[in-house]
CSV table of N, CA and C and ligand atoms in Angstrom, one decimal:
chain,number,residue,atom,x,y,z
E,1,MET,N,-6.3,-23.3,-3.6
E,1,MET,CA,-4.8,-22.5,-3.5
E,1,MET,C,-5.3,-21.6,-3.2
E,2,ARG,N,-5.3,-20.6,-1.7
E,2,ARG,CA,-5.8,-19.3,-0.9
E,2,ARG,C,-4.5,-18.1,-1.5
E,3,ILE,N,-5.6,-17.3,-2.6
E,3,ILE,CA,-4.4,-15.9,-3.1
E,3,ILE,C,-4.8,-15.0,-2.4
E,4,ALA,N,-4.2,-14.2,-1.9
E,4,ALA,CA,-5.0,-12.6,-1.4
E,4,ALA,C,-4.4,-12.1,-2.0
E,5,VAL,N,-5.1,-10.9,-2.1
E,5,VAL,CA,-4.8,-9.2,-3.1
E,5,VAL,C,-4.9,-8.6,-1.7
E,6,CYS,N,-3.6,-7.8,-1.9
E,6,CYS,CA,-3.1,-6.4,-0.8
E,6,CYS,C,-2.8,-5.1,-1.9
E,7,PRO,N,-4.2,-4.5,-1.6
E,7,PRO,CA,-4.1,-3.7,-2.8
E,7,PRO,C,-3.9,-2.1,-2.0
E,8,GLY,N,-3.6,-1.2,-2.9
E,8,GLY,CA,-2.9,0.0,-2.2
E,8,GLY,C,-2.3,0.8,-3.2
E,9,SER,N,-2.5,2.3,-2.8
E,9,SER,CA,-1.8,3.3,-3.9
E,9,SER,C,-0.5,2.8,-3.5
E,10,PHE,N,0.3,2.9,-2.5
E,10,PHE,CA,1.9,2.5,-2.4
E,10,PHE,C,2.7,3.3,-2.6
E,11,ASP,N,1.9,5.1,-2.5
E,11,ASP,CA,3.2,6.4,-3.1
E,11,ASP,C,3.6,6.6,-2.2
E,12,PRO,N,4.5,6.6,-1.0
E,12,PRO,CA,5.3,5.4,-1.8
E,12,PRO,C,5.0,4.4,-0.3
E,13,VAL,N,5.6,3.1,-0.7
E,13,VAL,CA,5.6,1.8,-0.2
E,13,VAL,C,5.9,2.3,1.2
E,14,THR,N,5.4,1.6,2.7
E,14,THR,CA,6.3,1.9,3.7
E,14,THR,C,6.7,0.5,4.4
E,15,LEU,N,7.2,0.8,5.6
E,15,LEU,CA,7.5,-0.2,6.4
E,15,LEU,C,6.2,-0.6,7.1
E,16,GLY,N,5.4,0.0,7.1
E,16,GLY,CA,3.7,-0.6,7.5
E,16,GLY,C,3.2,-1.5,6.5
E,17,HIS,N,3.6,-0.8,5.3
E,17,HIS,CA,2.9,-1.8,4.2
E,17,HIS,C,3.6,-2.9,4.6
E,18,LEU,N,4.9,-3.0,4.3
E,18,LEU,CA,5.9,-4.3,4.2
E,18,LEU,C,5.2,-4.9,5.1
E,19,ASP,N,5.3,-4.3,6.8
E,19,ASP,CA,4.5,-5.7,7.5
E,19,ASP,C,3.6,-6.2,7.1
E,20,ILE,N,2.6,-5.6,6.9
E,20,ILE,CA,1.4,-6.8,6.3
E,20,ILE,C,1.3,-7.2,5.5
E,21,ILE,N,2.0,-6.9,4.5
E,21,ILE,CA,2.5,-7.9,2.9
E,21,ILE,C,2.7,-9.4,3.5
E,22,ASP,N,4.2,-9.1,4.7
E,22,ASP,CA,4.8,-10.2,5.1
E,22,ASP,C,4.0,-10.7,6.1
E,23,ARG,N,2.9,-10.2,6.6
E,23,ARG,CA,2.4,-10.9,7.7
E,23,ARG,C,0.9,-12.2,6.6
E,24,ALA,N,0.4,-11.5,5.5
E,24,ALA,CA,-0.4,-12.0,4.5
E,24,ALA,C,0.0,-13.0,4.2
E,25,SER,N,1.9,-13.0,3.6
E,25,SER,CA,2.4,-14.4,3.2
E,25,SER,C,2.4,-15.2,3.9
E,26,LYS,N,2.2,-15.2,5.5
E,26,LYS,CA,2.4,-16.3,6.4
E,26,LYS,C,0.7,-16.8,6.4
E,27,LEU,N,-0.1,-16.2,6.1
E,27,LEU,CA,-1.8,-16.9,5.7
E,27,LEU,C,-2.4,-17.2,4.6
E,28,PHE,N,-1.5,-17.1,3.6
E,28,PHE,CA,-2.0,-17.4,2.2
E,28,PHE,C,-1.0,-18.0,1.4
E,29,ASP,N,-1.3,-18.8,0.3
E,29,ASP,CA,-0.8,-19.5,-0.7
E,29,ASP,C,0.2,-18.2,-1.5
E,30,LYS,N,-0.7,-17.6,-1.9
E,30,LYS,CA,-0.1,-16.3,-2.5
E,30,LYS,C,-0.5,-14.8,-2.3
E,31,VAL,N,0.1,-14.6,-2.6
E,31,VAL,CA,0.0,-12.8,-1.9
E,31,VAL,C,0.3,-11.9,-3.0
E,32,ILE,N,-0.8,-10.9,-3.8
E,32,ILE,CA,-0.4,-10.4,-5.0
E,32,ILE,C,-0.3,-8.9,-4.4
E,33,VAL,N,0.7,-8.1,-4.6
E,33,VAL,CA,0.4,-6.8,-4.0
E,33,VAL,C,0.2,-6.0,-5.3
E,34,LEU,N,-1.0,-5.2,-5.5
E,34,LEU,CA,-1.3,-4.5,-6.5
E,34,LEU,C,-1.5,-3.1,-5.8
E,35,VAL,N,-0.6,-2.5,-7.1
E,35,VAL,CA,-0.6,-1.3,-7.0
E,35,VAL,C,-1.8,-1.0,-7.8
E,36,SER,N,-3.0,0.0,-6.7
E,36,SER,CA,-4.3,-0.1,-7.5
E,36,SER,C,-4.1,1.6,-7.5
E,37,PHE,N,-5.9,2.5,-8.2
E,37,PHE,CA,-5.6,3.8,-8.4
E,37,PHE,C,-6.6,4.3,-6.9
E,38,ASN,N,-7.0,5.3,-6.5
E,38,ASN,CA,-7.3,5.5,-5.4
E,38,ASN,C,-8.1,6.9,-5.9
E,39,ALA,N,-9.2,7.0,-6.2
E,39,ALA,CA,-10.1,8.1,-7.1
E,39,ALA,C,-10.0,9.5,-6.1
E,40,ASN,N,-9.9,8.9,-5.1
E,40,ASN,CA,-9.9,10.3,-4.3
E,40,ASN,C,-8.8,10.9,-4.2
E,41,LYS,N,-7.7,10.5,-4.5
E,41,LYS,CA,-6.3,10.8,-4.3
E,41,LYS,C,-5.8,12.2,-5.8
E,42,SER,N,-5.5,12.6,-5.9
E,42,SER,CA,-5.4,13.2,-7.4
E,42,SER,C,-4.2,12.9,-7.6
E,43,ARG,N,-3.3,13.8,-7.2
E,43,ARG,CA,-2.0,13.7,-7.3
E,43,ARG,C,-0.9,12.9,-7.0
E,44,ALA,N,-0.4,11.8,-7.8
E,44,ALA,CA,0.5,10.9,-6.9
E,44,ALA,C,1.9,11.1,-7.1
E,45,ALA,N,3.1,10.9,-6.2
E,45,ALA,CA,4.2,11.5,-6.2
E,45,ALA,C,5.0,10.4,-6.8
E,46,PHE,N,4.7,9.3,-7.2
E,46,PHE,CA,5.4,8.4,-8.0
E,46,PHE,C,4.5,7.8,-9.1
E,47,THR,N,5.0,7.2,-10.2
E,47,THR,CA,4.3,6.9,-11.0
E,47,THR,C,4.2,5.5,-10.9
E,48,PRO,N,2.9,5.2,-11.7
E,48,PRO,CA,2.4,3.4,-11.1
E,48,PRO,C,3.9,2.6,-11.6
E,49,THR,N,4.5,2.3,-12.2
E,49,THR,CA,5.5,1.8,-12.7
E,49,THR,C,6.9,2.1,-11.6
E,50,GLU,N,7.0,3.6,-11.0
E,50,GLU,CA,7.8,3.1,-10.3
E,50,GLU,C,7.5,2.4,-8.8
E,51,ARG,N,6.2,2.8,-8.4
E,51,ARG,CA,5.6,2.8,-7.4
E,51,ARG,C,5.5,0.8,-6.9
E,52,MET,N,5.6,0.5,-8.6
E,52,MET,CA,5.8,-1.2,-8.4
E,52,MET,C,6.9,-1.7,-8.4
E,53,GLU,N,8.1,-0.8,-9.1
E,53,GLU,CA,9.2,-1.2,-8.9
E,53,GLU,C,10.1,-1.2,-7.7
E,54,THR,N,9.4,-0.1,-6.8
E,54,THR,CA,9.6,0.2,-5.5
E,54,THR,C,9.1,-1.1,-4.6
E,55,VAL,N,7.9,-1.2,-5.0
E,55,VAL,CA,7.4,-2.7,-4.0
E,55,VAL,C,7.8,-3.6,-4.1
E,56,SER,N,8.4,-3.8,-5.7
E,56,SER,CA,9.0,-5.2,-6.1
E,56,SER,C,10.2,-5.5,-5.4
E,57,TYR,N,11.1,-4.4,-5.6
E,57,TYR,CA,12.8,-4.1,-5.0
E,57,TYR,C,12.2,-4.1,-3.8
E,58,THR,N,11.9,-3.6,-2.8
E,58,THR,CA,11.7,-3.8,-1.4
E,58,THR,C,11.4,-5.3,-0.7
E,59,HIS,N,9.9,-5.9,-1.6
E,59,HIS,CA,9.5,-6.9,-1.2
E,59,HIS,C,10.4,-8.1,-0.7
E,60,LEU,N,11.5,-7.9,-2.1
E,60,LEU,CA,12.3,-9.0,-2.0
E,60,LEU,C,13.4,-9.4,-0.8
E,61,THR,N,13.4,-8.2,-0.1
E,61,THR,CA,14.0,-8.2,1.3
E,61,THR,C,13.4,-9.0,2.4
E,62,LEU,N,12.1,-9.2,2.0
E,62,LEU,CA,11.6,-10.0,3.1
E,62,LEU,C,11.9,-11.6,2.8
E,63,PRO,N,12.2,-11.7,4.5
E,63,PRO,CA,12.5,-13.4,4.3
E,63,PRO,C,11.2,-14.2,3.8
E,64,THR,N,9.7,-13.9,3.9
E,64,THR,CA,9.1,-14.5,3.2
E,64,THR,C,8.8,-14.2,1.5
E,65,SER,N,9.3,-13.7,1.0
E,65,SER,CA,8.9,-13.2,-0.2
E,65,SER,C,8.8,-13.8,-1.3
E,66,ASP,N,8.9,-15.2,-1.3
E,66,ASP,CA,8.7,-16.3,-2.6
E,66,ASP,C,7.2,-16.6,-2.9
E,67,ASN,N,6.4,-16.4,-2.0
E,67,ASN,CA,5.0,-16.4,-2.4
E,67,ASN,C,4.4,-14.9,-2.7
E,68,VAL,N,5.1,-14.1,-3.0
E,68,VAL,CA,4.6,-12.5,-3.1
E,68,VAL,C,5.3,-12.0,-4.3
E,69,VAL,N,3.9,-11.6,-5.1
E,69,VAL,CA,4.1,-11.2,-6.5
E,69,VAL,C,3.6,-9.6,-6.6
E,70,VAL,N,3.8,-8.5,-6.9
E,70,VAL,CA,3.3,-7.5,-7.6
E,70,VAL,C,3.1,-7.5,-9.0
E,71,ASP,N,2.0,-6.5,-8.5
E,71,ASP,CA,1.0,-6.2,-10.2
E,71,ASP,C,0.6,-4.8,-10.3
E,72,CYS,N,0.0,-4.8,-10.9
E,72,CYS,CA,-0.8,-3.0,-11.1
E,72,CYS,C,-2.2,-3.1,-11.9
E,73,TYR,N,-3.2,-2.7,-11.4
E,73,TYR,CA,-4.8,-3.0,-12.4
E,73,TYR,C,-5.2,-0.9,-12.1
E,74,ASN,N,-5.2,-0.3,-13.3
E,74,ASN,CA,-6.5,0.2,-12.9
E,74,ASN,C,-8.1,0.2,-13.3
E,75,GLY,N,-8.7,-0.4,-12.3
E,75,GLY,CA,-9.9,-0.7,-12.5
E,75,GLY,C,-10.5,-0.6,-11.1
E,76,LEU,N,-11.6,-1.9,-10.8
E,76,LEU,CA,-12.3,-1.8,-9.8
E,76,LEU,C,-11.4,-3.4,-9.1
E,77,LEU,N,-11.0,-2.9,-8.2
E,77,LEU,CA,-10.8,-4.3,-7.0
E,77,LEU,C,-11.5,-5.9,-7.1
E,78,ALA,N,-12.7,-5.3,-7.1
E,78,ALA,CA,-13.5,-6.7,-7.5
E,78,ALA,C,-13.5,-7.2,-9.1
E,79,ASP,N,-12.8,-6.3,-9.8
E,79,ASP,CA,-12.8,-6.8,-11.1
E,79,ASP,C,-11.6,-7.9,-10.7
E,80,TYR,N,-10.6,-7.3,-10.2
E,80,TYR,CA,-9.1,-7.6,-10.4
E,80,TYR,C,-9.5,-9.4,-9.7
E,81,LEU,N,-10.2,-9.1,-8.7
E,81,LEU,CA,-10.0,-10.5,-7.8
E,81,LEU,C,-10.9,-11.7,-8.9
E,82,GLN,N,-11.9,-11.4,-9.2
E,82,GLN,CA,-12.7,-12.4,-10.1
E,82,GLN,C,-11.7,-12.7,-11.5
E,83,LYS,N,-11.4,-11.7,-12.1
E,83,LYS,CA,-9.9,-12.1,-13.0
E,83,LYS,C,-9.0,-12.7,-12.5
E,84,THR,N,-8.9,-13.2,-11.4
E,84,THR,CA,-7.7,-14.1,-11.1
E,84,THR,C,-7.6,-14.8,-10.0
E,85,GLY,N,-8.9,-15.2,-9.4
E,85,GLY,CA,-9.2,-16.2,-9.3
E,85,GLY,C,-9.2,-15.7,-7.3
E,86,ALA,N,-8.3,-14.7,-7.1
E,86,ALA,CA,-8.2,-14.6,-5.8
E,86,ALA,C,-9.4,-14.4,-5.2
E,87,ASN,N,-9.6,-14.5,-3.5
E,87,ASN,CA,-11.1,-14.4,-2.9
E,87,ASN,C,-10.5,-13.6,-1.3
E,88,ALA,N,-9.5,-13.5,-1.6
E,88,ALA,CA,-8.9,-12.3,-0.6
E,88,ALA,C,-8.7,-10.9,-0.2
E,89,ILE,N,-9.5,-9.9,0.1
E,89,ILE,CA,-8.8,-8.5,-0.2
E,89,ILE,C,-8.0,-8.8,1.9
E,90,VAL,N,-6.6,-8.4,1.8
E,90,VAL,CA,-5.9,-7.5,2.8
E,90,VAL,C,-5.4,-6.4,3.1
E,91,LYS,N,-5.9,-6.2,4.3
E,91,LYS,CA,-5.6,-4.6,4.8
E,91,LYS,C,-5.1,-4.5,6.1
E,92,GLY,N,-4.6,-3.7,5.9
E,92,GLY,CA,-4.2,-3.4,7.4
E,92,GLY,C,-5.0,-1.9,8.3
E,93,LEU,N,-5.3,-2.4,9.2
E,93,LEU,CA,-6.0,-1.8,10.3
E,93,LEU,C,-5.1,-0.7,11.2
E,94,ARG,N,-4.9,0.7,10.9
E,94,ARG,CA,-4.3,1.5,12.1
E,94,ARG,C,-4.7,2.0,13.3
E,95,ALA,N,-5.9,2.4,13.3
E,95,ALA,CA,-6.5,2.8,14.1
E,95,ALA,C,-8.2,2.8,14.2
E,96,VAL,N,-8.9,3.3,14.9
E,96,VAL,CA,-10.8,3.1,14.6
E,96,VAL,C,-11.0,4.2,13.8
E,97,SER,N,-9.8,5.2,13.3
E,97,SER,CA,-10.5,6.0,12.4
E,97,SER,C,-10.5,5.1,10.6
E,98,ASP,N,-9.6,4.5,10.8
E,98,ASP,CA,-9.5,3.5,9.0
E,98,ASP,C,-10.6,2.7,9.4
E,99,PHE,N,-11.3,2.5,10.2
E,99,PHE,CA,-12.0,1.1,9.8
E,99,PHE,C,-13.3,1.6,9.5
E,100,GLU,N,-14.0,2.8,9.5
E,100,GLU,CA,-15.2,3.2,9.1
E,100,GLU,C,-15.2,3.4,7.2
E,101,TYR,N,-14.0,3.9,6.9
E,101,TYR,CA,-13.6,3.7,5.6
E,101,TYR,C,-13.9,2.3,4.9
E,102,GLU,N,-13.0,1.3,5.9
E,102,GLU,CA,-12.4,0.0,5.2
E,102,GLU,C,-13.8,-0.9,5.5
E,103,PHE,N,-14.6,-0.7,6.4
E,103,PHE,CA,-15.9,-1.2,6.4
E,103,PHE,C,-16.5,-0.9,5.3
E,104,GLN,N,-17.0,-0.1,5.0
E,104,GLN,CA,-17.6,0.6,3.6
E,104,GLN,C,-16.7,0.1,2.3
E,105,MET,N,-15.9,-0.3,2.4
E,105,MET,CA,-15.2,-0.5,1.2
E,105,MET,C,-15.5,-2.2,0.9
E,106,ALA,N,-14.8,-2.7,2.5
E,106,ALA,CA,-15.3,-4.2,2.2
E,106,ALA,C,-16.2,-4.4,1.9
E,107,LEU,N,-17.5,-4.0,2.5
E,107,LEU,CA,-19.1,-4.0,2.2
E,107,LEU,C,-18.8,-3.8,0.5
E,108,ALA,N,-18.4,-2.6,-0.1
E,108,ALA,CA,-19.1,-2.4,-1.4
E,108,ALA,C,-18.5,-3.6,-2.4
E,109,ASN,N,-17.2,-4.3,-2.0
E,109,ASN,CA,-16.1,-4.8,-2.4
E,109,ASN,C,-17.3,-6.2,-2.7
E,110,LYS,N,-18.0,-6.4,-1.5
E,110,LYS,CA,-18.4,-7.9,-1.3
E,110,LYS,C,-19.5,-7.7,-2.0
E,111,LYS,N,-20.4,-6.9,-2.5
E,111,LYS,CA,-21.4,-6.6,-3.0
E,111,LYS,C,-21.1,-6.6,-4.5
E,112,LEU,N,-20.1,-6.3,-5.1
E,112,LEU,CA,-20.0,-6.5,-6.6
E,112,LEU,C,-19.0,-7.7,-6.8
E,113,TYR,N,-18.6,-8.6,-5.7
E,113,TYR,CA,-18.4,-9.4,-6.2
E,113,TYR,C,-17.7,-10.2,-4.7
E,114,ASN,N,-19.0,-10.8,-5.1
E,114,ASN,CA,-19.7,-11.8,-3.6
E,114,ASN,C,-18.7,-13.0,-2.6
E,115,ASP,N,-17.8,-13.1,-3.6
E,115,ASP,CA,-16.4,-14.1,-3.4
E,115,ASP,C,-15.8,-13.5,-2.6
E,116,ALA,N,-15.8,-11.8,-2.7
E,116,ALA,CA,-14.3,-11.0,-2.4
E,116,ALA,C,-14.8,-10.6,0.0
E,117,GLU,N,-13.5,-11.5,0.3
E,117,GLU,CA,-13.7,-11.6,1.5
E,117,GLU,C,-12.5,-10.7,2.3
E,118,THR,N,-13.0,-10.0,2.9
E,118,THR,CA,-11.7,-8.4,3.2
E,118,THR,C,-11.6,-9.2,4.9
E,119,VAL,N,-10.1,-9.1,5.0
E,119,VAL,CA,-9.0,-9.6,6.0
E,119,VAL,C,-8.8,-8.3,6.4
E,120,PHE,N,-8.7,-8.0,7.7
E,120,PHE,CA,-8.4,-6.9,8.2
E,120,PHE,C,-6.8,-7.4,8.9
E,121,LEU,N,-5.5,-7.1,9.2
E,121,LEU,CA,-4.7,-7.1,10.4
E,121,LEU,C,-4.4,-6.0,10.8
E,122,THR,N,-4.4,-6.1,12.3
E,122,THR,CA,-4.4,-4.7,13.1
E,122,THR,C,-2.6,-4.3,12.9
E,123,THR,N,-2.3,-3.2,12.6
E,123,THR,CA,-0.7,-2.6,12.5
E,123,THR,C,-0.1,-3.1,13.9
E,124,THR,N,1.2,-3.2,13.9
E,124,THR,CA,2.3,-3.2,15.1
E,124,THR,C,1.9,-1.7,15.5
E,125,GLY,N,2.2,-2.0,17.0
E,125,GLY,CA,2.4,-0.7,17.5
E,125,GLY,C,3.2,0.9,17.3
E,126,GLU,N,4.6,-0.1,16.5
E,126,GLU,CA,5.2,1.0,15.9
E,126,GLU,C,4.8,1.7,15.0
E,127,ASN,N,4.1,1.2,14.2
E,127,ASN,CA,3.4,1.7,12.9
E,127,ASN,C,2.3,2.3,12.8
E,128,MET,N,1.9,2.6,13.9
E,128,MET,CA,0.5,3.1,14.1
E,128,MET,C,0.5,4.5,13.5
E,129,PHE,N,1.1,5.6,13.8
E,129,PHE,CA,1.3,6.5,13.0
E,129,PHE,C,1.9,6.9,11.7
E,130,LEU,N,1.9,5.7,10.9
E,130,LEU,CA,2.8,5.5,9.4
E,130,LEU,C,1.7,5.6,8.5
E,131,SER,N,2.1,6.7,7.6
E,131,SER,CA,1.1,6.7,6.4
E,131,SER,C,2.0,7.3,5.0
E,132,SER,N,2.1,6.5,3.7
E,132,SER,CA,2.2,7.3,2.9
E,132,SER,C,2.2,8.7,2.9
E,133,SER,N,1.5,9.6,3.1
E,133,SER,CA,0.9,10.4,3.9
E,133,SER,C,1.7,11.6,4.6
E,134,VAL,N,2.6,10.5,5.9
E,134,VAL,CA,3.3,10.8,6.6
E,134,VAL,C,4.6,11.0,5.8
E,135,VAL,N,4.7,10.2,5.4
E,135,VAL,CA,6.3,9.8,4.7
E,135,VAL,C,6.6,11.3,4.3
E,136,LYS,N,5.5,11.4,3.2
E,136,LYS,CA,5.7,12.2,1.8
E,136,LYS,C,5.9,13.9,2.8
E,137,GLU,N,5.1,14.1,3.6
E,137,GLU,CA,4.9,15.8,4.6
E,137,GLU,C,6.5,15.6,4.9
E,138,ILE,N,6.9,14.7,5.5
E,138,ILE,CA,8.2,15.1,6.2
E,138,ILE,C,9.4,14.7,4.7
E,139,ALA,N,9.4,14.3,4.4
E,139,ALA,CA,10.2,14.5,3.1
E,139,ALA,C,10.1,15.2,2.2
E,140,SER,N,9.2,16.5,2.7
E,140,SER,CA,9.1,17.3,1.3
E,140,SER,C,9.7,18.8,2.4
E,141,PHE,N,10.1,18.2,3.3
E,141,PHE,CA,10.7,19.5,4.6
E,141,PHE,C,12.0,18.9,4.8
E,142,GLY,N,12.7,17.8,3.9
E,142,GLY,CA,13.8,17.7,4.2
E,142,GLY,C,14.3,16.6,5.7
E,143,GLY,N,13.0,16.0,6.0
E,143,GLY,CA,13.3,15.4,7.5
E,143,GLY,C,13.5,13.9,6.9
E,144,ASP,N,13.9,13.4,8.4
E,144,ASP,CA,14.4,11.8,8.4
E,144,ASP,C,13.3,10.6,8.1
E,145,ILE,N,13.6,10.2,7.1
E,145,ILE,CA,12.4,9.0,7.0
E,145,ILE,C,13.1,8.0,7.4
E,146,THR,N,14.1,7.7,8.3
E,146,THR,CA,15.0,6.3,8.7
E,146,THR,C,13.8,5.6,9.4
E,147,GLY,N,13.6,4.4,9.3
E,147,GLY,CA,12.4,4.1,10.1
E,147,GLY,C,10.9,4.0,9.8
E,148,PHE,N,10.9,4.5,9.0
E,148,PHE,CA,9.4,5.3,7.9
E,148,PHE,C,9.2,4.2,6.6
E,149,VAL,N,10.6,4.0,5.9
E,149,VAL,CA,10.6,3.7,4.7
E,149,VAL,C,11.5,2.5,4.3
E,150,PRO,N,11.5,1.2,3.6
E,150,PRO,CA,12.4,0.7,3.8
E,150,PRO,C,14.4,1.6,3.1
E,151,LYS,N,14.8,1.2,3.4
E,151,LYS,CA,16.2,1.8,3.3
E,151,LYS,C,16.7,2.2,2.3
E,152,GLN,N,16.2,1.2,1.5
E,152,GLN,CA,16.7,1.4,-0.3
E,152,GLN,C,16.0,2.5,-1.0
E,153,ILE,N,15.2,2.8,-0.5
E,153,ILE,CA,14.1,3.6,-1.2
E,153,ILE,C,14.0,5.2,-0.5
E,154,GLN,N,15.0,5.6,0.6
E,154,GLN,CA,15.1,6.9,1.4
E,154,GLN,C,15.4,7.9,0.8
E,155,SER,N,16.5,7.6,-0.4
E,155,SER,CA,16.6,8.6,-1.0
E,155,SER,C,16.2,9.1,-2.0
E,156,LYS,N,15.2,7.8,-3.0
E,156,LYS,CA,14.4,8.4,-4.3
E,156,LYS,C,13.3,8.9,-3.7
E,157,ILE,N,13.0,8.7,-2.4
E,157,ILE,CA,11.7,9.8,-1.8
E,157,ILE,C,12.1,10.9,-1.6
E,158,THR,N,13.6,11.5,-1.1
E,158,THR,CA,13.7,12.7,-0.5
E,158,THR,C,14.0,13.2,-1.7
E,159,ASP,N,14.8,12.7,-2.7
E,159,ASP,CA,14.8,13.3,-4.2
E,159,ASP,C,13.9,13.8,-4.5
E,160,ARG,N,13.0,12.8,-4.3
E,160,ARG,CA,11.8,13.5,-5.4
E,160,ARG,C,10.9,14.8,-5.0
E,161,LEU,N,10.9,14.8,-3.9
E,161,LEU,CA,10.1,15.7,-2.5
E,161,LEU,C,10.7,16.9,-2.3
E,162,TYR,N,11.7,16.9,-1.5
E,162,TYR,CA,12.5,17.8,-0.9
E,162,TYR,C,12.9,18.8,-1.6
E,163,LYS,N,12.0,19.8,-1.2
E,163,LYS,CA,12.0,21.3,-1.9
E,163,LYS,C,12.3,22.4,-1.0
E,164,PRO,N,13.8,22.7,-1.2
E,164,PRO,CA,14.1,23.9,0.1
E,164,PRO,C,13.3,24.9,0.0
E,165,ALA,N,12.8,25.4,0.8
E,165,ALA,CA,12.1,26.2,0.6
E,165,ALA,C,12.8,27.9,1.4
E,166,ASN,N,13.7,28.6,0.2
E,166,ASN,CA,14.5,29.9,0.4
E,166,ASN,C,13.4,30.8,0.8
E,167,ASN,N,12.6,31.2,0.2
E,167,ASN,CA,11.6,32.2,0.2
E,167,ASN,C,10.3,31.7,0.6
E,168,ILE,N,9.9,32.3,2.0
E,168,ILE,CA,8.4,31.6,1.9
E,168,ILE,C,7.1,32.3,1.5
E,169,ASP,N,7.5,33.4,0.2
E,169,ASP,CA,6.4,34.1,0.0
E,169,ASP,C,6.7,33.6,-1.7
E,170,GLN,N,7.5,32.9,-1.8
E,170,GLN,CA,7.3,31.6,-3.4
E,170,GLN,C,7.0,30.5,-3.0
P,201,LIG,O1,-3.5,3.2,-0.3
P,201,LIG,P1,-4.9,4.0,-0.6
P,201,LIG,O2,-4.9,4.7,-1.4
P,201,LIG,O3,-5.6,3.6,0.4
P,201,LIG,O4,-5.9,2.3,-1.2
P,201,LIG,C1,-6.7,2.3,-1.6
P,201,LIG,C2,-6.9,1.2,-2.5
P,201,LIG,C3,-6.2,2.1,-3.9
P,201,LIG,C4,-7.0,0.3,-2.7
P,201,LIG,C5,-8.5,1.8,-3.1
P,201,LIG,O5,-9.2,3.0,-3.5
P,201,LIG,C6,-9.4,0.8,-4.4
P,201,LIG,O6,-9.8,-0.6,-4.3
P,201,LIG,N1,-9.0,1.4,-5.8
P,201,LIG,C7,-9.4,0.6,-6.9
P,201,LIG,C8,-10.7,1.1,-7.3
P,201,LIG,C9,-11.9,0.1,-6.6
P,201,LIG,O7,-12.2,-0.7,-6.6
P,201,LIG,N2,-12.8,0.9,-5.9
P,201,LIG,C10,-13.4,0.9,-4.5
P,201,LIG,C11,-14.8,0.1,-5.2
P,201,LIG,S1,-15.7,-0.3,-3.5
């Protein structure tokens, strides 16, 4: 059985993530969407439980959701792969700027666990600019995030992040 892990912070999940998950589910027998922890990102907007719930809820809207499950792991990705018998890590690549970091991660994961093969899927043109950080920035100013994230979670994101700035000195 070919099992792939799609890891990420998913803070929050975007339509770009869902596109990669959807396409991975057509390539592998089973896909585990893994809410993981990025040591370089200090403060998340959503708790791990919220991130898992949001991914679970929205991935059910995908036509290919039958072989997709959601999990959360606070540890090394390489250890998770070994523990679950997964053999591939699927990551989305948006631009050349993503590549250096992702390439380094792929090599480190393979060094930690030799069976860990990283598969890169290129993002669709329309999602090239899209990231959780961009979504959070727009939402924090009350901007429209339609078309960036699943419609079912738009208000949850805006409610959490929008802080009207009445006084620029505060
Ligand atoms: O969505 P992100 O923040 O770009 O995802 C990065 C993530 C969470 C997949 C990455 O930081 C990760 O794999 N974290 C788990 C800990 C780990 O294994 N780190 C890499 C060591 S090479």
